mmCIF file of C-alpha atoms in Angstrom:
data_model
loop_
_atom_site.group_PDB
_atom_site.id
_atom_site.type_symbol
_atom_site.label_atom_id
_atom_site.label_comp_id
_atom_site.label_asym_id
_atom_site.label_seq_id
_atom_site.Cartn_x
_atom_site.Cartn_y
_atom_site.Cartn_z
ATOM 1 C CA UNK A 5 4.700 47.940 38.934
ATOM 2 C CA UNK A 6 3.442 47.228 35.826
ATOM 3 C CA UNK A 7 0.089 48.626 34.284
ATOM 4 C CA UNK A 8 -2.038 47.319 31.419
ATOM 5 C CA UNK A 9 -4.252 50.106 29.636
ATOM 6 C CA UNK A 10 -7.099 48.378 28.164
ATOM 7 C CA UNK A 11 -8.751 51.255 25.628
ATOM 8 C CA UNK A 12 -5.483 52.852 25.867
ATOM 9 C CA UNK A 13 -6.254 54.765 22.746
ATOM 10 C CA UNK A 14 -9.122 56.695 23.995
ATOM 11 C CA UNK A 15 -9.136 59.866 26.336
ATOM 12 C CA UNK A 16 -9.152 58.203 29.519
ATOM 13 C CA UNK A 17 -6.820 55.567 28.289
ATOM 14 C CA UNK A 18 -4.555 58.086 27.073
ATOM 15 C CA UNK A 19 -4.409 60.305 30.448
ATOM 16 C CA UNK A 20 -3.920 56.921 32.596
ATOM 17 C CA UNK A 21 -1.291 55.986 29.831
ATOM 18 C CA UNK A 22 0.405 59.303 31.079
ATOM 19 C CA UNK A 23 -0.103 59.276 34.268
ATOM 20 C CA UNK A 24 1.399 55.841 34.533
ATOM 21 C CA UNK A 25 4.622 57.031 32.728
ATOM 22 C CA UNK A 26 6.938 54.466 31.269
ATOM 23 C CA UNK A 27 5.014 51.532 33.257
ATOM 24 C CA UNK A 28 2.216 51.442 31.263
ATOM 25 C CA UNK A 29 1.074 49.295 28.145
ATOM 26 C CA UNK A 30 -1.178 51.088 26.518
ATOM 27 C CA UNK A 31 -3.894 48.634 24.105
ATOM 28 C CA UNK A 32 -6.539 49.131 21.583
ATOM 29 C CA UNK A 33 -8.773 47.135 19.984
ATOM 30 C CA UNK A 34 -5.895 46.526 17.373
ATOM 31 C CA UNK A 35 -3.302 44.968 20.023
ATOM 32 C CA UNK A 36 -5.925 42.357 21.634
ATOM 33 C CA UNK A 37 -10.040 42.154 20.043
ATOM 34 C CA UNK A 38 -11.809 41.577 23.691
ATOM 35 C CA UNK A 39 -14.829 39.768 22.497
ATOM 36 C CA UNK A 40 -11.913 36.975 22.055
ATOM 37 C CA UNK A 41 -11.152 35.266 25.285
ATOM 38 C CA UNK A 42 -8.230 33.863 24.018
ATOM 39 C CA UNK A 43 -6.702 37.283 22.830
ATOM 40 C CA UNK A 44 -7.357 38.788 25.729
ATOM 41 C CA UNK A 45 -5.601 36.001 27.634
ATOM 42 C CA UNK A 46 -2.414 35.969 25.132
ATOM 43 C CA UNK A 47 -1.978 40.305 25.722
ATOM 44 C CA UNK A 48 -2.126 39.588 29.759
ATOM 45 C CA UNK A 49 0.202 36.893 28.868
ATOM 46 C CA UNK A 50 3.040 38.579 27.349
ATOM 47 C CA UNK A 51 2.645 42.018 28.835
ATOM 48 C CA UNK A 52 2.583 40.347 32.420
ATOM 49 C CA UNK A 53 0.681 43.420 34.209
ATOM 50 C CA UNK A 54 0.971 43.643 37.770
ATOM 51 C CA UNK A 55 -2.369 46.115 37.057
ATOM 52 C CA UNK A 56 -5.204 46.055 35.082
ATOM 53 C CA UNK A 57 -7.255 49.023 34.165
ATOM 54 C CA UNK A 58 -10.328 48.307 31.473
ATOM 55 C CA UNK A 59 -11.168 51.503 30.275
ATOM 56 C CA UNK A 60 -12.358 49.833 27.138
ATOM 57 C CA UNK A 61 -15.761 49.825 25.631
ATOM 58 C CA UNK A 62 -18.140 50.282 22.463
ATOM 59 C CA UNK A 63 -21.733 51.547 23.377
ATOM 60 C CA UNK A 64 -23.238 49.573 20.257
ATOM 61 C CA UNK A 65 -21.375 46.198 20.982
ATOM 62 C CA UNK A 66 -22.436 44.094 24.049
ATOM 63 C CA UNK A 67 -19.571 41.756 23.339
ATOM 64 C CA UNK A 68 -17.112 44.376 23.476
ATOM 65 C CA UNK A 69 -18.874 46.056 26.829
ATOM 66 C CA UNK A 70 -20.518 42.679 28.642
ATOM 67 C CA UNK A 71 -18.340 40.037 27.315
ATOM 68 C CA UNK A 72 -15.094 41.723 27.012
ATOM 69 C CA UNK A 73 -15.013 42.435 30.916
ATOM 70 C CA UNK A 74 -16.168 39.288 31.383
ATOM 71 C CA UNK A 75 -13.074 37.627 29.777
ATOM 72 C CA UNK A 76 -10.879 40.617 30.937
ATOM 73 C CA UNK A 77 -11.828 39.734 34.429
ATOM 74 C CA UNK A 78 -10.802 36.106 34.089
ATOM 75 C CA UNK A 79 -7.528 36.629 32.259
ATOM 76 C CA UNK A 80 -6.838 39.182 35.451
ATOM 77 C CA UNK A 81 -7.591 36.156 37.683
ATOM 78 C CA UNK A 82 -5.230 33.535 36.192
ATOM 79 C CA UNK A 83 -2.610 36.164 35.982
ATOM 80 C CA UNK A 84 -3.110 37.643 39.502
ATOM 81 C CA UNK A 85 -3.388 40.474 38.348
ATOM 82 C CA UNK A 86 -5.082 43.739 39.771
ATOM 83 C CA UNK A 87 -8.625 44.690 37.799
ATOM 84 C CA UNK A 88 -9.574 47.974 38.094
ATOM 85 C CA UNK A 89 -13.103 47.807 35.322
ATOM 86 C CA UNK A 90 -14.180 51.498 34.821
ATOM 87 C CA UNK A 91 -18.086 51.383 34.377
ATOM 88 C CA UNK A 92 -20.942 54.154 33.856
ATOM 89 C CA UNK A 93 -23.584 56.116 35.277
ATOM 90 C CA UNK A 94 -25.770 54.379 32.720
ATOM 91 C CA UNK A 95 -26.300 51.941 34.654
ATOM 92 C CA UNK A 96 -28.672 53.910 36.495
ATOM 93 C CA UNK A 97 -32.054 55.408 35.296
ATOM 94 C CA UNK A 98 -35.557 56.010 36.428
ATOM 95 C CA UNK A 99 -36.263 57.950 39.233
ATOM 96 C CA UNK A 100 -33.869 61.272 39.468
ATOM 97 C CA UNK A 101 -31.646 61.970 42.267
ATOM 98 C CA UNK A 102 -28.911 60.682 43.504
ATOM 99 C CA UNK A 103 -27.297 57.251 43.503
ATOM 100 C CA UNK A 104 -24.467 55.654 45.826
ATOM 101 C CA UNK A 105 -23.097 52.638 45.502
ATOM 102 C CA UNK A 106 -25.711 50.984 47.360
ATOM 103 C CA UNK A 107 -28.229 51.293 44.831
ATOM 104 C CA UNK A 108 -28.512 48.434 42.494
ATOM 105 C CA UNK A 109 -28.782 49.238 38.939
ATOM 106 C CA UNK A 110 -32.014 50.000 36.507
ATOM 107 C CA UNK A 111 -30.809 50.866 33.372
ATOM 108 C CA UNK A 112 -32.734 52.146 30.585
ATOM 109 C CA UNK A 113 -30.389 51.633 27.255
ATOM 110 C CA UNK A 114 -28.794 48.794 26.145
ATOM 111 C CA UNK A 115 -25.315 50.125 26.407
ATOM 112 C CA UNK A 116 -26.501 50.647 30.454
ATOM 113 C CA UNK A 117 -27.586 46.797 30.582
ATOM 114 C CA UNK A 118 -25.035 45.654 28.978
ATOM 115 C CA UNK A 119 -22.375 48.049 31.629
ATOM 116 C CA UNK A 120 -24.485 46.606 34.377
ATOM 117 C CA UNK A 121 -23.689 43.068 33.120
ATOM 118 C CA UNK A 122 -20.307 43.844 32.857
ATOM 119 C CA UNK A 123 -20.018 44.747 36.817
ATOM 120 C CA UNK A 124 -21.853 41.609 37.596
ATOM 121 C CA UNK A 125 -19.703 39.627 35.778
ATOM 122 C CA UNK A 126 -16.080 41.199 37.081
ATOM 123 C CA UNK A 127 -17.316 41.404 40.732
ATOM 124 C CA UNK A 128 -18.700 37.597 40.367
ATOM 125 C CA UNK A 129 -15.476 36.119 38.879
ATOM 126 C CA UNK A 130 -12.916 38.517 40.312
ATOM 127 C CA UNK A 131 -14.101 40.203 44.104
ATOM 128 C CA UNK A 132 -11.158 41.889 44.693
ATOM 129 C CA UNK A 133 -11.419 43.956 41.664
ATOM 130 C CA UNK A 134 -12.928 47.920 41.631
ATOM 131 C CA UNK A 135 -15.658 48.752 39.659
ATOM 132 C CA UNK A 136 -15.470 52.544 39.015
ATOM 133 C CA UNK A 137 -18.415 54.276 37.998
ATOM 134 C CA UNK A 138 -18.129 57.268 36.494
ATOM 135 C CA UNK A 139 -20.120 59.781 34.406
ATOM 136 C CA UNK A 140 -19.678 61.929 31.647
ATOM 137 C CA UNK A 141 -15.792 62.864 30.799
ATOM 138 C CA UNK A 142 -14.574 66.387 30.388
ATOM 139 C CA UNK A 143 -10.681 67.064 29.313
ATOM 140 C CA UNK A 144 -9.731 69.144 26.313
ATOM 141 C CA UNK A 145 -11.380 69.956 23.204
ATOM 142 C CA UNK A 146 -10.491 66.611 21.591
ATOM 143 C CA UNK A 147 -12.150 64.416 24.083
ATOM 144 C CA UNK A 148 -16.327 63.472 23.170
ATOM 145 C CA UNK A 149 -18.120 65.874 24.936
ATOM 146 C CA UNK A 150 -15.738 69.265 23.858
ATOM 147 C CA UNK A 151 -15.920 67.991 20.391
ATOM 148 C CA UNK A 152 -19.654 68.091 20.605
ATOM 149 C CA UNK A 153 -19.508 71.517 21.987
ATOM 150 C CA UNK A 154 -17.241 72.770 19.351
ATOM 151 C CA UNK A 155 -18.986 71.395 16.706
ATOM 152 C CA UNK A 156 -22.080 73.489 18.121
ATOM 153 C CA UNK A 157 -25.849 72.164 18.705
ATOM 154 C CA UNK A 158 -28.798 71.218 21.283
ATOM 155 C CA UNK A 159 -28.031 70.190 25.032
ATOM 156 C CA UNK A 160 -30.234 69.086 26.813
ATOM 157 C CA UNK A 161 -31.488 70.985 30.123
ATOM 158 C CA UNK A 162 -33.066 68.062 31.419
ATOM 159 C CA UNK A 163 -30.244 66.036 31.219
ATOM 160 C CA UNK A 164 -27.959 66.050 34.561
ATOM 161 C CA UNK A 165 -24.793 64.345 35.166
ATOM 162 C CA UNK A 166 -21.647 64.781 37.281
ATOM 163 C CA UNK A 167 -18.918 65.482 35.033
ATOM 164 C CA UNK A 168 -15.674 64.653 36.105
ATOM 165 C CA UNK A 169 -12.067 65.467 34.912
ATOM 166 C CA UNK A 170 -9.960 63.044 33.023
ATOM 167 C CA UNK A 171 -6.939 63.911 35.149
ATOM 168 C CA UNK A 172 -8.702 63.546 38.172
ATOM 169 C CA UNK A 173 -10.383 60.237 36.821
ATOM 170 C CA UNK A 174 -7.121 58.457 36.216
ATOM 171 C CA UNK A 175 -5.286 59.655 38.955
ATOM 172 C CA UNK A 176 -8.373 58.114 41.535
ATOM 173 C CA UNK A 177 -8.648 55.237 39.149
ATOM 174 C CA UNK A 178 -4.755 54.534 39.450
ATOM 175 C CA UNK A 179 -5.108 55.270 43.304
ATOM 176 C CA UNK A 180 -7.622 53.059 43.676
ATOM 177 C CA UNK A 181 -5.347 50.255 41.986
ATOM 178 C CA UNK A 182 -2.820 50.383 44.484
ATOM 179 C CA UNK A 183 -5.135 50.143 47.495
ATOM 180 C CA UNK A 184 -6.903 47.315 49.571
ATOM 181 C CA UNK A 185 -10.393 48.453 48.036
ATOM 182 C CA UNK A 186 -12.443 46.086 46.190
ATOM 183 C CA UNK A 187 -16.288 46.445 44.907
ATOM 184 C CA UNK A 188 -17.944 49.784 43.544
ATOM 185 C CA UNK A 189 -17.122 52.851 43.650
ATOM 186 C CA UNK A 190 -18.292 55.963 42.788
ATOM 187 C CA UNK A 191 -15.868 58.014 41.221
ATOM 188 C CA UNK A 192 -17.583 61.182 39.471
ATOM 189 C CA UNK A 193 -17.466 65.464 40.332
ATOM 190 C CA UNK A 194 -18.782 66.774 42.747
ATOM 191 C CA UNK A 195 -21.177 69.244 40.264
ATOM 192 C CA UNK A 196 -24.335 67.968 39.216
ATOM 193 C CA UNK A 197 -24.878 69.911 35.863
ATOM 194 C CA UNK A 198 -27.118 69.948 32.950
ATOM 195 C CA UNK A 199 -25.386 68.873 29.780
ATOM 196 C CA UNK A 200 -26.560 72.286 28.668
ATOM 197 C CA UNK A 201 -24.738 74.333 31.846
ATOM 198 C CA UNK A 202 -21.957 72.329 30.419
ATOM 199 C CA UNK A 203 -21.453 73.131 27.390
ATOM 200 C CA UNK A 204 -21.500 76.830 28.594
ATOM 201 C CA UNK A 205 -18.664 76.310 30.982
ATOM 202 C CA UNK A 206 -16.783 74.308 28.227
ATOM 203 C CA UNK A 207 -17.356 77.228 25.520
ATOM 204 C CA UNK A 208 -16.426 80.009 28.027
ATOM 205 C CA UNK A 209 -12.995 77.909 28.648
ATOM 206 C CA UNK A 210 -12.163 77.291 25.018
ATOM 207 C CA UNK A 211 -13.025 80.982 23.979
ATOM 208 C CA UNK A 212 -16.382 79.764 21.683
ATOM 209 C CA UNK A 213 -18.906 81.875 20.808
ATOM 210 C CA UNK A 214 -22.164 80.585 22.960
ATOM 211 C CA UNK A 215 -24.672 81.420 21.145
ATOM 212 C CA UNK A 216 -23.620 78.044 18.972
ATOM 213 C CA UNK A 217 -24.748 76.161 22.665
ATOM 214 C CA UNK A 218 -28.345 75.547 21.776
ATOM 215 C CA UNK A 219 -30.974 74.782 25.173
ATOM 216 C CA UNK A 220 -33.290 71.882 24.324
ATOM 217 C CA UNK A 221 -34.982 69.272 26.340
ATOM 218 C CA UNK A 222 -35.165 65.198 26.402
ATOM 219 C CA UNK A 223 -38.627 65.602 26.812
ATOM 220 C CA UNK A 224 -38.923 67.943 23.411
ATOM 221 C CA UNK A 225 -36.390 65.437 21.802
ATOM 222 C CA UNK A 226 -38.546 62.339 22.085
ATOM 223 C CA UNK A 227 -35.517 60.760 24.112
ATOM 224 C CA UNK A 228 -36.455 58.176 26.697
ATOM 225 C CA UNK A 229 -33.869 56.919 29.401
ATOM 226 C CA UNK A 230 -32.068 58.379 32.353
ATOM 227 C CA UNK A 231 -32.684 62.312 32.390
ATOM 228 C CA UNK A 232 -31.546 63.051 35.955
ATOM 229 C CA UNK A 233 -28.400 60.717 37.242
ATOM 230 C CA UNK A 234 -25.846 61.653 40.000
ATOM 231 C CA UNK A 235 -23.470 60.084 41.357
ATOM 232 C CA UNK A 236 -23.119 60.482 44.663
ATOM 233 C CA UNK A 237 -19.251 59.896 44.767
ATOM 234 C CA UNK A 238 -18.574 60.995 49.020
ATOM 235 C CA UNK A 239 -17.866 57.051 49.941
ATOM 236 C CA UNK A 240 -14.691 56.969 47.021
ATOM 237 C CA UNK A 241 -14.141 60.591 47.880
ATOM 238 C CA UNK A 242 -13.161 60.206 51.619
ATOM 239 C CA UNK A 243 -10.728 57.316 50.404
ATOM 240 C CA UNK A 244 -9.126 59.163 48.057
ATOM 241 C CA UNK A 245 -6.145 61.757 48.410
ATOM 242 C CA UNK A 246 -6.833 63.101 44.891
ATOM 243 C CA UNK A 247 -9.867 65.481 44.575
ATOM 244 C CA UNK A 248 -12.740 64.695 42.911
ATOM 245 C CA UNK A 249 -13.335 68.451 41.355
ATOM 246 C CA UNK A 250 -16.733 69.639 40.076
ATOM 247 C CA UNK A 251 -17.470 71.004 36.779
ATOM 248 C CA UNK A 252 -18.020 74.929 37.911
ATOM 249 C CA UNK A 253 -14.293 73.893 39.442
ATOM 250 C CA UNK A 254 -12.374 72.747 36.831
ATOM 251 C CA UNK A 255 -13.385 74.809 33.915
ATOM 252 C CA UNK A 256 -13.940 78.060 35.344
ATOM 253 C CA UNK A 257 -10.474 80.222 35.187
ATOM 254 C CA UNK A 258 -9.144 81.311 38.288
#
């Protein structure tokens, strides 16, 4: 079977590369530019993927985010190929708590709207592909959030996500591929943990001195958007053989 790695060069990208051994294409914005339909067609094209996985985004560029899985989605289509789109809690916002994938999204950002219109457009011109949502990504100290711990600074208390491990991400997200499952799922940890809690846990693994882990608030920050998003993941979870670990899990020794 082979697997097409759409922001292959990023963490999650990487680890799915990995995971996938010898199978996988891995492709960055260099190999095929997304907001180009016709790119995006020629890559599925000559790589022939029995699987698609878009990992691939920009947070500043709706035509990378929106469009891009919009012309991702079709090229997966013609090709017959399997879509696997990997989308974001940031989709959600407003009122705290916990979301399944019943509830319809509100974001508050423009990267969130323009996720958001990037799951309406896969599930609308390709139903038989998964949308994964998934929230913030924890793996070694190179990947976003460790770098932001190591480089020291504010996190917020107010801020609560369900952090999930890149192995564990890419191993559901491949799992997922080879099932019968098509539409949304939910595909975070099972900890729901301030961004400040952590950056503690992620200091304490890496050896860091936490006193450079700074407790601030959104509130104090001036910072509007989603404070308080979960994912509530137990839908994808009882489908899945791999385990969905929690933060307090994963990066606690033991």
């Amino acid at each position: 079977m082979r697997f097409l790695i759409l922001g292959g060069t990023g963490g999650l990208g990487a680890e799915l590369t990995r995971q996938c051994g010898p199978s996988a294409t891995a492709a960055g914005s260099r190999d095929a530019d997304l907001r180009d339909p016709a790119a995006v067609r020629d890559l599925v094209r000559r790589v022939r993927p029995d699987v698609i996985v878009n990992a691939a985004y920009r947070q500043d560029d709706w035509a990378v985010t929106a469009d891009g899985a919009a012309h991702v989605a079709v090229a997966a289509r013609a090709h017959r190929a399997r879509l696997v789109h990997v989308s974001s809690d940031a989709v959600f916002s407003g009122r705290p708590g916990r979301f399944d994938e019943t509830c319809p999204p509100c974001p508050a950002t423009m990267y969130g709207a323009a996720k958001a219109a990037a799951e309406t457009a896969v599930r609308a011109i390709d139903p038989a592909a998964v949308v994964a949502r998934t929230s913030l990504i924890v793996g070694g100290p190179q990947t976003v959030i460790a770098a932001r711990v190591h480089a020291g600074g504010v996190f917020f208390t107010d801020d609560v996500r369900c952090p999930v491990h890149v192995a564990d991400l890419a191993a559901a997200l491949l799992e997922l591929a080879v099932s019968r499952y098509a539409g949304v799922h939910h595909v975070a940890g099972a900890d729901a943990v301030s961004r400040y809690e952590l950056a503690l846990l992620i200091a304490a693994r890496d050896g860091l001195d936490p006193s450079g882990v700074v407790a601030g608030t959104r509130a104090a920050a001036g910072l509007s958007g989603a404070g308080d998003v979960r994912l509530d993941s137990a839908a994808t979870q009882a489908r899945l053989t791999v385990t969905l670990r929690g933060a307090r899990d994963f990066l606690t020794p033991g």
